[in-house]
Amino acid sequence: MIAIAKPYLTEEDAQAAYDTILSGWITQGPKVQEFEEKFATYTGAKYAVAVSNCTTALHLSMIVAGIGPHDEVICPSLSYIATANAIKYVGAKPVFAEVEYGTYNLDPVDVERRITTKTKAILIVHQIGFPADIDAFQTLASKYNLKLIEDAACAAGSAYKGNKIGCHSELVCFSFHPRKVISTGDGGMITTNRSDYYERLKQLRQHGMSINDRVRHESKRIVFEDHVEIGYNYRMTDIQGAIGIKQLEKLDWIVAERRKVARFYDEAFKGLPFIKLPMEQKGYYSNYQSYSIYIEKICPVKRNDLMQALLDSGISTRRGVMTTHRETAYKVECLGVSLVISEDMQDNSIILPLYVPMTQEEVSYIAETFVAMIKNANSGLMPSRNISLVNNGHKR
Ligand SMILES: Cc1ncc(COP(=O)(O)O)c(C=O)c1O
């Protein structure tokens, strides 16, 4: 079975974790600090604050941006549910806006339409690694005096107009979940250029403590901490920090390898009827966290049948990115919400395997199998367990 994704973890990542475990310092400490400094340098942001995952990164970003009850935050519904949940955690209301076909990202025109006197922020998502149009949202944010926050969970290593994601906005949140391009098991990071946000984020992630464990540990004089506000335990461990440092060193190479697979898929699928490929606009650089294909409604084969036929052929796939407003947790408050494009994209997109390293045999097999299914569909043959697929002798 070809997996949908695999983290790229090596002996050196394992060695870094091993060394940290034996160092005697395993929770947030020197390795987390080093990872933060290196991540800030990598993205071009002034500061980086490591946290337990991207959901907690988003939660803290909402707090420091001053979002609270009765505020509205515009975000896509077409995203992992954590995007909207972070808005709910501070008592605010997520207002879902439409995305665009091809880019999977928020449509600035639809976002502007949804701005009200209650709107406090726009939370953009760089979906499946494709940068959103940051300039367009910065223009909207300054026109209406709103905060702009980036959910870059999927976008470590992606770039927008020549600069790495992480340096453009006041608050940018990353994920290091194993489904992302680099991983620390779980983990998250917030980048910011504001020193006041930086200081408050560090405090909030550690129970609102005025000094951190490391400073206290290294002090030659006794020091007593104060808890200056109600904070959280959203710390990253030093074991994760040590892995993160090693993962970061490989990030550009991993992205380059992912892009090779994406280019191969692009070539293999171009010109096929009934499908729309992910669209990387000029000046945008995707890390291809996922390779998602939209199946047009006129395609004689339904998306789920394709997924089943691919699974029967030993290829794991996933449905397109979820829509939050149709999940049970949001259904009641979203009664009457209709997002035609987002719903269509969730219902008719398919994510193909993409990870590093993939063998040429695997990539070719996936591409040939998919092409054969679409071509068979075009000639009236529905994919089923009986359809003979191109199989170049791929063994499993
Ligand atoms: C767009 C988006 N935002 C937020 C998250 C949450 O990330 P984490 O699992 O690190 O909390 C994810 C995870 O899949 C995501 O895809």
mmCIF file of N, CA, C and O and ligand atoms in Angstrom, residues 52-58 78-83 125-128 151-154 173-177 179-180 186-188 289 321, ligand 1:
data_model
loop_
_atom_site.group_PDB
_atom_site.id
_atom_site.type_symbol
_atom_site.label_atom_id
_atom_site.label_comp_id
_atom_site.label_asym_id
_atom_site.label_seq_id
_atom_site.Cartn_x
_atom_site.Cartn_y
_atom_site.Cartn_z
ATOM 1 N N SER A 52 3.246 24.098 21.579
ATOM 2 C CA SER A 52 2.970 22.659 21.518
ATOM 3 C C SER A 52 2.398 22.190 20.185
ATOM 4 O O SER A 52 2.547 21.025 19.816
ATOM 5 N N ASN A 53 1.705 23.060 19.467
ATOM 6 C CA ASN A 53 1.172 22.713 18.143
ATOM 7 C C ASN A 53 0.643 23.985 17.480
ATOM 8 O O ASN A 53 0.683 25.062 18.083
ATOM 9 N N CYS A 54 0.117 23.862 16.288
ATOM 10 C CA CYS A 54 -0.343 25.077 15.593
ATOM 11 C C CYS A 54 -1.679 25.578 16.155
ATOM 12 O O CYS A 54 -1.965 26.773 16.092
ATOM 13 N N THR A 55 -2.472 24.670 16.705
ATOM 14 C CA THR A 55 -3.753 25.104 17.283
ATOM 15 C C THR A 55 -3.493 26.044 18.450
ATOM 16 O O THR A 55 -4.142 27.089 18.589
ATOM 17 N N THR A 56 -2.514 25.690 19.301
ATOM 18 C CA THR A 56 -2.191 26.570 20.433
ATOM 19 C C THR A 56 -1.506 27.845 19.932
ATOM 20 O O THR A 56 -1.689 28.919 20.509
ATOM 21 N N ALA A 57 -0.754 27.732 18.848
ATOM 22 C CA ALA A 57 -0.148 28.936 18.235
ATOM 23 C C ALA A 57 -1.246 29.907 17.809
ATOM 24 O O ALA A 57 -1.173 31.119 18.054
ATOM 25 N N LEU A 58 -2.288 29.368 17.184
ATOM 26 C CA LEU A 58 -3.399 30.213 16.726
ATOM 27 C C LEU A 58 -4.156 30.808 17.915
ATOM 28 O O LEU A 58 -4.545 31.978 17.897
ATOM 29 N N LEU A 78 -13.120 26.183 4.398
ATOM 30 C CA LEU A 78 -12.320 25.116 3.782
ATOM 31 C C LEU A 78 -10.928 25.095 4.423
ATOM 32 O O LEU A 78 -9.965 25.655 3.903
ATOM 33 N N SER A 79 -10.858 24.483 5.595
ATOM 34 C CA SER A 79 -9.592 24.390 6.323
ATOM 35 C C SER A 79 -9.769 23.340 7.398
ATOM 36 O O SER A 79 -10.902 22.957 7.725
ATOM 37 N N TYR A 80 -8.659 22.915 7.976
ATOM 38 C CA TYR A 80 -8.806 22.028 9.119
ATOM 39 C C TYR A 80 -9.543 22.792 10.221
ATOM 40 O O TYR A 80 -9.366 23.998 10.367
ATOM 41 N N ILE A 81 -10.360 22.082 10.979
ATOM 42 C CA ILE A 81 -11.269 22.705 11.954
ATOM 43 C C ILE A 81 -10.532 23.566 12.991
ATOM 44 O O ILE A 81 -11.117 24.491 13.577
ATOM 45 N N ALA A 82 -9.244 23.306 13.190
ATOM 46 C CA ALA A 82 -8.460 24.067 14.179
ATOM 47 C C ALA A 82 -8.449 25.554 13.867
ATOM 48 O O ALA A 82 -8.389 26.386 14.778
ATOM 49 N N THR A 83 -8.521 25.912 12.582
ATOM 50 C CA THR A 83 -8.496 27.329 12.192
ATOM 51 C C THR A 83 -9.658 28.065 12.874
ATOM 52 O O THR A 83 -9.456 29.073 13.556
ATOM 53 N N VAL A 125 -5.390 31.388 5.487
ATOM 54 C CA VAL A 125 -4.751 30.064 5.565
ATOM 55 C C VAL A 125 -3.979 29.850 4.262
ATOM 56 O O VAL A 125 -4.507 30.136 3.188
ATOM 57 N N HIS A 126 -2.756 29.391 4.368
ATOM 58 C CA HIS A 126 -2.008 29.015 3.158
ATOM 59 C C HIS A 126 -2.290 27.529 2.935
ATOM 60 O O HIS A 126 -1.538 26.653 3.387
ATOM 61 N N GLN A 127 -3.407 27.276 2.295
ATOM 62 C CA GLN A 127 -3.940 25.916 2.255
ATOM 63 C C GLN A 127 -3.066 24.974 1.430
ATOM 64 O O GLN A 127 -2.572 25.353 0.372
ATOM 65 N N ILE A 128 -2.892 23.788 1.955
ATOM 66 C CA ILE A 128 -2.053 22.728 1.372
ATOM 67 C C ILE A 128 -0.689 23.248 0.881
ATOM 68 O O ILE A 128 -0.087 22.717 -0.047
ATOM 69 N N ASP A 151 -2.537 31.572 9.148
ATOM 70 C CA ASP A 151 -2.472 30.165 9.518
ATOM 71 C C ASP A 151 -1.584 29.494 8.464
ATOM 72 O O ASP A 151 -2.038 29.175 7.365
ATOM 73 N N ALA A 152 -0.316 29.340 8.845
ATOM 74 C CA ALA A 152 0.663 28.755 7.926
ATOM 75 C C ALA A 152 0.987 27.326 8.375
ATOM 76 O O ALA A 152 2.102 26.846 8.163
ATOM 77 N N ALA A 153 -0.017 26.654 8.967
ATOM 78 C CA ALA A 153 0.191 25.283 9.455
ATOM 79 C C ALA A 153 0.855 24.418 8.387
ATOM 80 O O ALA A 153 1.749 23.621 8.685
ATOM 81 N N CYS A 154 0.404 24.601 7.145
ATOM 82 C CA CYS A 154 0.876 23.729 6.051
ATOM 83 C C CYS A 154 2.036 24.343 5.271
ATOM 84 O O CYS A 154 2.473 23.772 4.276
ATOM 85 N N CYS A 173 1.437 31.439 12.088
ATOM 86 C CA CYS A 173 1.428 30.204 12.908
ATOM 87 C C CYS A 173 1.734 28.971 12.065
ATOM 88 O O CYS A 173 1.090 28.750 11.027
ATOM 89 N N PHE A 174 2.661 28.159 12.535
ATOM 90 C CA PHE A 174 3.102 26.960 11.798
ATOM 91 C C PHE A 174 2.805 25.682 12.591
ATOM 92 O O PHE A 174 2.739 25.718 13.822
ATOM 93 N N SER A 175 2.696 24.574 11.867
ATOM 94 C CA SER A 175 2.501 23.261 12.499
ATOM 95 C C SER A 175 3.658 22.327 12.139
ATOM 96 O O SER A 175 4.139 22.343 11.002
ATOM 97 N N PHE A 176 4.031 21.498 13.106
ATOM 98 C CA PHE A 176 5.032 20.449 12.836
ATOM 99 C C PHE A 176 4.437 19.063 13.094
ATOM 100 O O PHE A 176 5.114 18.141 13.552
ATOM 101 N N HIS A 177 3.123 18.950 12.839
ATOM 102 C CA HIS A 177 2.438 17.659 12.897
ATOM 103 C C HIS A 177 3.041 16.760 11.798
ATOM 104 O O HIS A 177 3.486 17.273 10.753
ATOM 105 N N ARG A 179 1.939 15.202 9.429
ATOM 106 C CA ARG A 179 1.354 15.360 8.089
ATOM 107 C C ARG A 179 1.907 16.609 7.382
ATOM 108 O O ARG A 179 1.620 16.845 6.220
ATOM 109 N N LYS A 180 2.728 17.373 8.116
ATOM 110 C CA LYS A 180 3.289 18.585 7.523
ATOM 111 C C LYS A 180 4.669 18.276 6.918
ATOM 112 O O LYS A 180 5.180 17.173 7.051
ATOM 113 N N ASP A 186 4.506 16.386 17.316
ATOM 114 C CA ASP A 186 3.559 17.489 17.281
ATOM 115 C C ASP A 186 4.421 18.714 17.523
ATOM 116 O O ASP A 186 5.559 18.590 17.968
ATOM 117 N N GLY A 187 3.886 19.876 17.297
ATOM 118 C CA GLY A 187 4.686 21.077 17.561
ATOM 119 C C GLY A 187 4.165 22.245 16.752
ATOM 120 O O GLY A 187 3.456 22.058 15.754
ATOM 121 N N GLY A 188 4.492 23.438 17.199
ATOM 122 C CA GLY A 188 4.046 24.634 16.481
ATOM 123 C C GLY A 188 5.023 25.777 16.682
ATOM 124 O O GLY A 188 5.921 25.708 17.535
ATOM 125 N N GLN A 289 2.587 20.739 0.372
ATOM 126 C CA GLN A 289 2.262 19.943 1.570
ATOM 127 C C GLN A 289 1.271 18.841 1.184
ATOM 128 O O GLN A 289 1.303 17.748 1.736
ATOM 129 N N VAL A 321 -9.748 18.984 1.252
ATOM 130 C CA VAL A 321 -9.735 19.686 2.545
ATOM 131 C C VAL A 321 -11.176 19.831 3.050
ATOM 132 O O VAL A 321 -12.097 20.086 2.275
HETATM 133 C C1 LIG B 1 -4.731 24.798 8.149
HETATM 134 C C2 LIG B 1 -4.454 24.171 9.486
HETATM 135 N N1 LIG B 1 -4.503 24.927 10.602
HETATM 136 C C3 LIG B 1 -4.244 24.412 11.824
HETATM 137 C C4 LIG B 1 -3.907 23.087 11.977
HETATM 138 C C5 LIG B 1 -3.635 22.547 13.351
HETATM 139 O O1 LIG B 1 -2.314 22.158 13.471
HETATM 140 P P1 LIG B 1 -1.839 21.277 14.729
HETATM 141 O O2 LIG B 1 -2.247 19.872 14.468
HETATM 142 O O3 LIG B 1 -0.351 21.462 14.758
HETATM 143 O O4 LIG B 1 -2.503 21.853 15.932
HETATM 144 C C6 LIG B 1 -3.836 22.255 10.859
HETATM 145 C C7 LIG B 1 -3.496 20.838 10.998
HETATM 146 O O5 LIG B 1 -3.781 20.013 10.197
HETATM 147 C C8 LIG B 1 -4.110 22.814 9.580
HETATM 148 O O6 LIG B 1 -4.053 22.066 8.470
#
